[in-house]
Tab-separated table of C-alpha atoms in Angstrom:
chain	number	residue	atom	x	y	z
P	402	MET	CA	25.460	-2.408	8.469
P	403	LYS	CA	28.522	-3.642	7.337
P	404	THR	CA	31.441	-2.924	9.203
P	405	GLU	CA	33.135	-2.077	5.851
P	406	ARG	CA	30.933	0.911	5.186
P	407	TYR	CA	31.522	2.209	8.929
P	408	LEU	CA	35.424	2.176	7.889
P	409	GLN	CA	34.772	3.626	4.684
P	410	ALA	CA	32.805	6.243	6.226
P	411	LEU	CA	35.231	6.938	8.827
P	412	LEU	CA	38.132	7.089	6.354
P	413	VAL	CA	36.314	9.682	3.737
P	414	LYS	CA	35.223	11.972	6.802
P	415	GLY	CA	38.751	11.660	8.403
P	416	GLY	CA	39.974	12.483	4.956
P	417	SER	CA	37.737	15.318	4.757
P	418	VAL	CA	38.452	17.043	8.022
P	419	ALA	CA	41.900	16.694	7.577
P	420	ALA	CA	41.646	18.610	4.032
P	421	LEU	CA	39.229	21.063	5.609
P	422	TYR	CA	42.015	21.624	8.289
P	423	LEU	CA	44.820	21.908	6.063
P	424	SER	CA	43.044	24.491	3.770
P	425	GLN	CA	42.187	26.392	6.888
P	426	VAL	CA	46.222	26.373	7.990
P	427	PHE	CA	47.335	26.823	4.621
P	428	LEU	CA	45.508	29.838	4.584
P	429	ALA	CA	46.292	30.986	8.184
P	430	ARG	CA	50.150	30.754	7.549
P	431	SER	CA	50.763	31.266	4.118
P	432	ALA	CA	48.150	33.398	2.360
P	433	LEU	CA	46.622	35.963	4.787
P	434	THR	CA	47.149	38.017	8.070
P	435	LEU	CA	45.047	37.354	11.076
P	436	ASP	CA	43.124	40.056	10.498
P	437	GLU	CA	42.510	39.185	7.113
P	438	PHE	CA	41.801	35.255	8.227
P	439	GLY	CA	39.171	36.734	10.679
P	440	ARG	CA	37.466	38.669	7.722
P	441	PHE	CA	37.436	35.734	5.360
P	442	SER	CA	36.103	33.428	8.146
P	443	TYR	CA	33.319	35.782	8.985
P	444	LEU	CA	32.193	35.873	5.332
P	445	VAL	CA	32.152	31.916	5.126
P	446	SER	CA	29.961	31.704	8.553
P	447	VAL	CA	27.553	34.497	6.646
P	448	LEU	CA	27.914	32.681	3.692
P	449	ASN	CA	26.938	29.230	5.096
P	450	ILE	CA	23.868	30.596	6.997
P	451	ALA	CA	22.767	32.399	3.883
P	452	SER	CA	22.997	29.217	1.678
P	453	PHE	CA	21.270	26.990	3.949
P	454	ILE	CA	18.022	29.625	4.030
P	455	CYS	CA	18.114	29.881	0.431
P	456	LEU	CA	17.867	25.898	0.197
P	457	TRP	CA	14.555	26.581	2.248
P	458	GLY	CA	14.994	22.769	3.529
P	459	VAL	CA	14.945	20.971	0.129
P	460	ASP	CA	18.057	19.324	1.229
P	461	LYS	CA	17.043	17.469	4.007
P	462	TYR	CA	13.718	16.986	2.112
P	463	LEU	CA	15.549	15.277	-0.546
P	464	VAL	CA	17.448	12.763	1.718
P	465	ARG	CA	14.142	11.353	2.256
P	466	GLU	CA	11.872	11.791	-0.540
P	467	VAL	CA	14.549	10.443	-2.986
P	468	ALA	CA	15.848	7.468	-0.565
P	469	VAL	CA	12.332	6.242	-0.357
P	470	HIS	CA	11.438	6.266	-4.238
P	471	HIS	CA	14.994	4.737	-4.724
P	472	ASP	CA	14.480	1.956	-2.628
P	473	ALA	CA	10.864	1.268	-4.262
P	474	GLY	CA	12.754	1.547	-7.747
P	475	GLU	CA	10.683	4.443	-8.758
P	476	SER	CA	12.767	6.531	-11.008
P	477	ALA	CA	10.166	8.910	-12.596
P	478	PRO	CA	8.958	10.411	-8.980
P	479	ALA	CA	12.377	10.295	-7.890
P	480	TRP	CA	13.726	12.657	-10.585
P	481	ALA	CA	10.287	14.961	-10.384
P	482	GLU	CA	11.481	15.933	-6.911
P	483	ILE	CA	15.214	16.143	-7.756
P	484	ARG	CA	14.050	18.466	-10.793
P	485	ARG	CA	11.545	20.454	-8.655
P	486	ALA	CA	13.673	20.912	-5.760
P	487	GLY	CA	16.655	21.977	-7.982
P	488	ARG	CA	14.201	25.208	-9.323
P	489	VAL	CA	13.343	26.148	-5.910
P	490	ALA	CA	17.043	26.079	-5.137
P	491	THR	CA	18.247	28.202	-8.065
P	492	LEU	CA	15.186	30.594	-7.747
P	493	ASN	CA	15.861	31.301	-4.005
P	494	ALA	CA	19.468	31.367	-4.385
P	495	ILE	CA	19.299	34.115	-7.242
P	496	LEU	CA	16.825	35.852	-4.871
P	497	GLY	CA	18.884	35.586	-1.988
P	498	THR	CA	21.845	37.573	-3.631
P	499	VAL	CA	19.790	40.790	-2.564
P	500	PRO	CA	19.730	40.796	0.932
P	501	LEU	CA	23.245	39.141	1.332
P	502	VAL	CA	24.833	42.173	-0.179
P	503	LEU	CA	22.434	44.447	1.711
P	504	TYR	CA	23.422	42.971	5.064
P	505	LEU	CA	26.923	42.698	4.344
P	506	GLU	CA	27.222	46.706	3.613
P	507	TRP	CA	25.099	47.219	6.439
P	508	ALA	CA	27.153	45.229	8.792
P	509	ARG	CA	30.815	45.897	7.900
P	510	PRO	CA	30.718	49.065	5.320
P	511	GLU	CA	33.913	49.905	5.471
P	512	GLN	CA	35.162	46.342	4.481
P	513	MET	CA	32.923	45.772	1.692
P	514	ASP	CA	33.745	46.578	-1.748
P	515	ARG	CA	31.876	46.147	-5.295
P	516	GLY	CA	34.353	43.081	-5.892
P	517	LEU	CA	34.247	41.055	-2.901
P	518	LEU	CA	30.174	41.659	-2.638
P	519	LEU	CA	29.519	40.465	-6.514
P	520	VAL	CA	32.252	37.648	-5.816
P	521	ALA	CA	30.240	36.485	-2.176
P	522	ALA	CA	26.917	36.695	-4.560
P	523	LEU	CA	28.268	34.266	-7.089
P	524	ALA	CA	29.699	32.210	-4.338
P	525	LEU	CA	25.870	32.075	-2.455
P	526	VAL	CA	24.167	30.207	-5.696
P	527	VAL	CA	27.039	27.722	-6.194
P	528	ILE	CA	27.125	26.979	-2.720
P	529	VAL	CA	23.334	26.349	-2.624
P	530	LEU	CA	23.424	24.226	-5.753
P	531	ALA	CA	26.228	21.870	-4.477
P	532	ARG	CA	24.762	21.302	-1.306
P	533	SER	CA	21.427	20.515	-3.136
P	534	SER	CA	23.015	18.039	-5.239
P	535	ALA	CA	25.128	16.573	-2.461
P	536	ALA	CA	21.546	15.658	-0.857
P	537	THR	CA	20.724	14.203	-4.170
P	538	MET	CA	23.232	11.713	-3.782
P	539	ARG	CA	22.457	11.052	0.046
P	540	GLY	CA	19.099	9.875	-1.023
P	541	PHE	CA	20.767	7.482	-3.804
P	542	HIS	CA	22.638	5.989	-0.847
P	543	ARG	CA	25.588	7.104	-2.070
P	544	VAL	CA	26.500	9.216	1.192
P	545	VAL	CA	30.054	8.497	1.428
P	546	SER	CA	30.255	9.760	-2.237
P	547	ALA	CA	28.553	12.882	-1.295
P	548	GLU	CA	30.637	13.434	1.521
P	549	ALA	CA	33.927	12.958	-0.538
P	550	ALA	CA	32.773	15.168	-3.056
P	551	LEU	CA	31.495	18.422	-0.765
P	552	ASN	CA	34.325	17.952	1.963
P	553	LEU	CA	37.066	16.015	0.494
P	554	VAL	CA	37.172	17.050	-3.162
P	555	ARG	CA	36.356	20.554	-2.674
P	556	PRO	CA	39.093	21.308	-0.239
P	557	LEU	CA	41.364	20.051	-2.102
P	558	VAL	CA	40.204	22.436	-4.974
P	559	LEU	CA	40.266	24.960	-2.583
P	560	ILE	CA	44.066	24.553	-1.753
P	561	ALA	CA	44.870	24.377	-5.448
P	562	SER	CA	43.150	27.296	-6.615
P	563	ILE	CA	44.253	29.194	-3.916
P	564	ALA	CA	47.942	28.249	-3.735
P	565	ALA	CA	47.746	28.925	-7.820
P	566	ALA	CA	46.267	32.705	-7.220
P	567	TRP	CA	48.614	32.892	-4.395
P	568	ALA	CA	51.739	31.943	-6.821
P	569	TRP	CA	50.458	34.470	-9.128
P	570	ARG	CA	49.774	37.558	-6.814
P	571	GLY	CA	51.722	36.819	-3.944
P	572	LYS	CA	49.490	38.146	-0.643
P	573	LEU	CA	45.749	37.539	-0.921
P	574	GLU	CA	42.948	39.149	0.115
P	575	ALA	CA	39.293	38.296	1.165
P	576	PRO	CA	37.800	38.504	-2.433
P	577	TRP	CA	40.277	35.942	-4.031
P	578	LEU	CA	39.519	33.507	-1.308
P	579	VAL	CA	35.823	33.727	-1.494
P	580	ALA	CA	36.572	33.272	-5.248
P	581	GLY	CA	38.331	30.280	-4.744
P	582	MET	CA	35.409	28.515	-2.260
P	583	ALA	CA	32.901	29.678	-5.289
P	584	VAL	CA	35.182	27.727	-8.258
P	585	SER	CA	35.836	24.331	-5.572
P	586	PHE	CA	31.590	24.087	-4.715
P	587	LEU	CA	31.014	24.772	-8.410
P	588	VAL	CA	33.667	21.910	-9.171
P	589	VAL	CA	31.650	19.897	-6.949
P	590	ASP	CA	28.233	20.352	-8.073
P	591	LEU	CA	29.065	19.636	-11.600
P	592	ALA	CA	30.670	16.269	-10.717
P	593	LEU	CA	27.779	15.242	-8.672
P	594	ARG	CA	24.998	15.639	-11.145
P	595	GLY	CA	26.728	13.997	-13.688
P	596	ALA	CA	27.171	11.068	-10.984
P	597	HIS	CA	23.347	11.242	-10.370
P	598	ARG	CA	22.528	10.064	-13.970
P	599	ARG	CA	24.847	7.078	-13.737
P	600	VAL	CA	23.639	6.364	-10.333
P	601	PHE	CA	19.895	6.411	-11.034
P	602	PRO	CA	19.099	7.058	-14.472
P	603	PRO	CA	16.082	9.296	-15.143
P	604	PRO	CA	13.142	7.782	-17.217
P	605	ALA	CA	13.299	9.065	-21.190
P	606	GLY	CA	11.623	12.118	-22.101
P	607	ALA	CA	9.712	12.645	-18.209
P	608	ARG	CA	9.576	16.124	-17.076
P	609	ASP	CA	7.513	16.625	-13.912
P	610	ARG	CA	4.919	19.113	-13.718
P	611	LEU	CA	4.777	19.345	-9.585
P	612	PRO	CA	3.909	22.459	-8.216
P	613	LEU	CA	6.454	24.557	-6.536
P	614	GLY	CA	4.263	25.808	-3.992
P	615	LYS	CA	3.520	22.468	-2.592
P	616	LEU	CA	7.201	21.841	-2.420
P	617	TYR	CA	7.578	25.180	-0.416
P	618	ARG	CA	4.830	24.365	1.808
P	619	ASP	CA	6.446	20.683	2.502
P	620	CYS	CA	9.823	21.935	3.333
P	621	ALA	CA	9.162	24.913	5.509
P	622	PRO	CA	9.221	22.857	8.780
P	623	TYR	CA	12.969	21.636	7.362
P	624	LEU	CA	13.574	25.302	6.482
P	625	LEU	CA	13.637	25.933	10.125
P	626	ILE	CA	15.460	23.178	11.498
P	627	GLY	CA	17.798	23.276	8.086
P	628	VAL	CA	18.888	27.078	8.683
P	629	GLY	CA	18.711	26.748	12.495
P	630	LEU	CA	21.376	24.344	13.044
P	631	PRO	CA	23.821	26.253	10.349
P	632	LEU	CA	22.530	29.178	12.269
P	633	LEU	CA	23.536	27.646	15.151
P	634	SER	CA	26.891	26.978	14.288
P	635	ASN	CA	27.619	30.178	12.621
P	636	LEU	CA	26.042	32.637	14.748
P	637	ASP	CA	28.822	32.966	17.055
P	638	VAL	CA	31.263	33.890	14.310
P	639	VAL	CA	29.073	36.495	12.930
P	640	LEU	CA	28.143	38.240	16.210
P	641	LEU	CA	31.973	37.861	17.336
P	642	GLY	CA	32.628	39.433	13.856
P	643	ASN	CA	30.004	42.346	14.544
P	644	LEU	CA	31.060	42.961	18.328
P	645	GLY	CA	34.191	42.394	18.321
P	646	GLU	CA	37.815	42.205	16.403
P	647	ASP	CA	38.747	40.617	13.339
P	648	GLN	CA	41.488	38.907	15.229
P	649	ASP	CA	39.192	37.348	17.843
P	650	VAL	CA	37.314	36.154	14.898
P	651	ALA	CA	40.346	34.630	13.671
P	652	ARG	CA	41.368	32.843	16.529
P	653	TYR	CA	37.597	31.453	17.133
P	654	ALA	CA	37.315	30.293	13.620
P	655	ALA	CA	40.912	28.565	14.271
P	656	CYS	CA	39.008	26.775	17.231
P	657	ALA	CA	36.059	25.787	15.305
P	658	ARG	CA	37.705	24.194	12.744
P	659	VAL	CA	39.961	22.020	15.159
P	660	ILE	CA	37.160	21.175	17.068
P	661	ASN	CA	35.689	19.260	14.094
P	662	LEU	CA	38.340	16.452	14.915
P	663	ALA	CA	36.253	15.707	17.871
P	664	ILE	CA	33.242	14.776	16.270
P	665	VAL	CA	34.424	12.777	13.118
P	666	GLY	CA	32.902	9.896	14.143
P	667	LEU	CA	29.544	10.998	14.691
P	668	VAL	CA	29.423	12.464	11.759
P	669	SER	CA	30.724	10.135	9.319
P	670	VAL	CA	28.610	7.355	10.925
P	671	ASN	CA	25.396	9.308	11.199
P	672	LEU	CA	25.548	10.222	7.506
P	673	LEU	CA	25.321	6.204	6.590
P	674	ILE	CA	21.970	5.800	8.577
P	675	ALA	CA	20.306	8.839	7.063
P	676	PRO	CA	18.596	7.154	4.212
P	677	LYS	CA	18.308	3.995	6.520
P	678	LEU	CA	15.912	5.846	9.063
P	679	PRO	CA	13.018	6.926	6.853
P	680	VAL	CA	12.353	3.857	5.363
P	681	LEU	CA	12.597	1.708	8.693
P	682	TYR	CA	10.159	4.610	10.180
P	683	GLN	CA	7.847	4.137	7.389
P	684	GLN	CA	7.448	0.405	7.575
P	685	GLY	CA	7.171	0.500	11.450
P	686	LYS	CA	10.209	-1.099	12.202
P	687	HIS	CA	10.828	0.085	15.819
P	688	ALA	CA	13.028	-2.437	16.962
P	689	GLU	CA	15.224	-2.340	13.915
P	690	MET	CA	15.560	1.450	14.306
P	691	GLN	CA	17.118	1.120	18.019
P	692	ALA	CA	19.409	-1.732	17.022
P	693	LEU	CA	20.530	0.474	14.321
P	694	LEU	CA	21.327	3.369	16.616
P	695	ARG	CA	22.670	1.391	19.078
P	696	ARG	CA	25.431	-0.101	16.566
P	697	ASN	CA	25.698	3.696	15.471
P	698	ASN	CA	26.552	4.601	19.012
P	699	VAL	CA	29.339	1.657	19.128
P	700	VAL	CA	31.364	3.185	16.472
P	701	VAL	CA	30.910	6.978	17.586
P	702	ALA	CA	31.947	6.107	21.302
P	703	LEU	CA	35.054	4.184	19.923
P	704	VAL	CA	35.712	6.823	17.239
P	705	SER	CA	35.378	10.000	19.419
P	706	LEU	CA	37.232	9.591	22.932
P	707	LEU	CA	40.808	9.574	21.487
P	708	PRO	CA	40.631	13.061	19.524
P	709	ALA	CA	38.537	14.522	22.439
P	710	LEU	CA	40.999	13.498	24.784
P	711	ALA	CA	43.831	14.903	22.254
P	712	LEU	CA	42.238	18.302	22.128
P	713	LEU	CA	41.676	18.456	25.935
P	714	PHE	CA	45.520	17.936	26.527
P	715	PHE	CA	47.205	19.411	23.524
P	716	GLY	CA	44.764	21.701	22.057
P	717	GLY	CA	47.006	24.561	22.478
P	718	TRP	CA	49.770	23.008	20.421
P	719	ILE	CA	47.207	21.907	17.447
P	720	LEU	CA	45.595	25.626	17.351
P	721	ALA	CA	49.541	26.587	17.268
P	722	SER	CA	49.690	25.175	13.737
P	723	PHE	CA	47.743	27.927	12.425
P	724	GLY	CA	50.520	30.503	13.855
P	725	GLU	CA	51.796	31.109	16.873
P	726	GLU	CA	49.513	33.967	17.710
P	727	TYR	CA	46.208	31.306	17.636
P	728	GLY	CA	47.721	29.175	20.431
P	729	SER	CA	46.653	31.277	23.005
P	730	ALA	CA	42.887	30.485	22.438
P	731	SER	CA	43.331	27.218	23.871
P	732	ASP	CA	40.660	28.036	26.894
P	733	VAL	CA	38.193	28.969	23.822
P	734	LEU	CA	38.877	25.317	22.291
P	735	HIS	CA	38.021	23.560	25.810
P	736	ILE	CA	34.813	25.332	26.137
P	737	LEU	CA	33.630	24.462	22.519
P	738	LEU	CA	34.662	20.731	23.237
P	739	ILE	CA	32.217	20.814	26.215
P	740	GLY	CA	29.140	21.316	23.845
P	741	GLN	CA	30.629	18.975	21.173
P	742	MET	CA	30.744	16.211	23.690
P	743	ILE	CA	27.326	16.646	24.923
P	744	ASN	CA	26.180	16.421	21.243
P	745	VAL	CA	28.121	12.914	20.859
P	746	CYS	CA	27.129	11.439	23.975
P	747	VAL	CA	22.826	12.433	22.811
P	748	GLY	CA	23.138	10.686	19.444
P	749	PRO	CA	21.707	11.426	16.566
P	750	VAL	CA	18.661	13.169	18.036
P	751	ASN	CA	18.594	15.652	14.989
P	752	LEU	CA	18.615	13.165	12.445
P	753	ILE	CA	16.226	11.020	14.026
P	754	CYS	CA	13.729	13.802	14.155
P	755	MET	CA	14.146	15.068	10.505
P	756	MET	CA	13.589	11.401	9.305
P	757	ALA	CA	10.821	10.239	11.619
P	758	HIS	CA	8.650	13.373	10.771
P	759	ARG	CA	9.257	14.957	14.121
P	760	GLN	CA	10.765	18.155	12.665
P	761	ARG	CA	8.231	20.169	13.576
P	762	ALA	CA	9.141	19.888	17.374
P	763	ALA	CA	12.915	19.942	16.646
P	764	SER	CA	12.366	22.786	14.520
P	765	ARG	CA	10.788	24.722	17.441
P	766	LEU	CA	13.759	23.629	19.629
P	767	VAL	CA	16.356	24.907	16.898
P	768	LEU	CA	14.974	28.270	17.093
P	769	VAL	CA	15.087	28.537	20.800
P	770	ALA	CA	18.442	27.171	21.105
P	771	CYS	CA	19.499	30.086	18.338
P	772	ALA	CA	17.747	32.930	20.550
P	773	ILE	CA	19.694	31.509	23.663
P	774	GLU	CA	22.872	31.727	21.683
P	775	ALA	CA	22.078	35.149	20.417
P	776	ALA	CA	20.918	36.351	23.590
P	777	LEU	CA	24.224	35.250	25.496
P	778	CYS	CA	26.583	36.255	22.503
P	779	TYR	CA	25.333	39.750	22.879
P	780	PHE	CA	25.654	39.568	26.815
P	781	LEU	CA	29.073	37.822	27.053
P	782	ILE	CA	30.935	38.845	23.688
P	783	PRO	CA	31.305	42.818	24.732
P	784	SER	CA	32.759	41.829	27.968
P	785	HIS	CA	34.662	38.464	27.302
P	786	GLY	CA	35.043	38.837	23.707
P	787	ALA	CA	35.603	35.040	22.048
P	788	MET	CA	35.165	33.275	25.566
P	789	GLY	CA	31.760	34.642	25.803
P	790	ALA	CA	31.112	33.314	22.126
P	791	ALA	CA	32.362	29.754	23.214
P	792	TRP	CA	29.919	29.521	26.558
P	793	ALA	CA	27.014	30.876	24.083
P	794	ASN	CA	27.662	28.087	21.827
P	795	ALA	CA	28.161	25.678	24.033
P	796	GLY	CA	25.479	26.244	26.057
P	797	ALA	CA	22.678	26.679	23.296
P	798	LEU	CA	24.284	23.496	21.962
P	799	GLY	CA	23.611	21.661	24.998
P	800	PHE	CA	20.125	22.793	25.564
P	801	LEU	CA	19.165	21.799	21.759
P	802	ASN	CA	20.825	18.206	22.164
P	803	ILE	CA	19.558	17.579	25.493
P	804	SER	CA	15.937	18.551	24.177
P	805	LEU	CA	15.865	16.776	21.264
P	806	ALA	CA	16.857	13.771	23.020
P	807	VAL	CA	13.745	14.079	25.222
P	808	VAL	CA	11.375	14.680	22.136
P	809	VAL	CA	12.961	11.062	20.733
P	810	ALA	CA	12.577	9.425	24.079
P	811	VAL	CA	8.788	10.367	24.587
P	812	GLU	CA	7.532	10.593	21.347
P	813	LEU	CA	9.064	7.611	19.407
P	814	LYS	CA	10.152	5.476	22.280
P	815	LEU	CA	13.519	5.305	21.410
P	816	ASP	CA	16.813	5.549	23.230
P	817	PRO	CA	19.346	7.780	21.047
P	818	THR	CA	22.071	8.388	23.542
P	819	LEU	CA	25.043	6.510	24.181
P	820	LEU	CA	23.360	5.002	27.436
P	821	ASN	CA	21.654	2.504	24.605
P	822	LEU	CA	25.254	0.712	25.123
P	823	LEU	CA	24.918	-0.179	28.875
P	824	PRO	CA	23.365	-3.724	29.343
P	825	ARG	CA	19.628	-3.799	30.133
P	826	ARG	CA	18.013	-5.759	32.702
P	827	GLN	CA	15.715	-8.798	31.523
P	828	ALA	CA	11.873	-7.973	32.792
């Protein structure tokens, strides 16, 4: 894999993190009170979890299947999978609005009015469609384009839409922010759908007849792991919102946004190898897979160290960019950093499991990690607040990544960790 592609991915992902960070800083400092930012962050976490449930794992399935058909030049079966997955995602998203509304009314009845519930339901539908479209682009080996659209262009559209609403209305509340988020995802979805046809044109007049039931069965393992990871990333925020105060949620959410700076390298380069792994695995090229992982880890190690050190020593100052009241959460940031550094050190273990047909084993471990996080949250949050949520997240994330590394090492005979950068003795 060429160095230019790594640099391109790193620049796009770095820009994405910067755009997401700036959008949240803008909201926290200009448009929202501390309580309202906590309320909005809670809604975002709930929508993230709900969107991956509605996707039913088709995003992970599409990356693998579309990549294989694309590499073989098989346009008809690739587009059959894309259309079938799109129907499943759309149907699930529409049906998913009902339990979403019921949950929000149950969890926070005093803060949910009809307008907010309606906007949240619409946002869920467009979020699901945009994530499905981005997965298709990744399958076409346009990983950087998908990342740029979903996580670079989208935050900029969000900032523009919120700024326009703020200039018009002045003080903003959660419904307007969720509406802005929905608009940003809609713009991304429409742009990606147009790009699909330019990148890999569908055959003229072709229409698939693939049964939806089979796709539901094929994607079930991806559902568990596809939902499990967003659940693991957002469950702490949701439970902190249910068990704690909105101000704690606001500070904790700011820490979660900042912590993304430490994993820019990991995420950006892993995006590039995602379409390569299933092809190498199907071809039985074990040595090439290990070499790809080693090159991947070189870049990850180089680009993860400096951000981690910056957060360790200047975390409080960085948090203060959200506002003076956020700087006191630096201890929470440091705990979250521990979990993410374990994530960096073990390598792209979750990605390997998904692309090498080990998704069932991975999904079971993800569910166990979610159960661990939920139990720790219920035990620690009432007495320790945001600190308890941070320890729950770091502990569950550490368990998951170490367990997945063992699965990859034992079942696939691959070393995904940064230890594969050490020189090996020749037998």
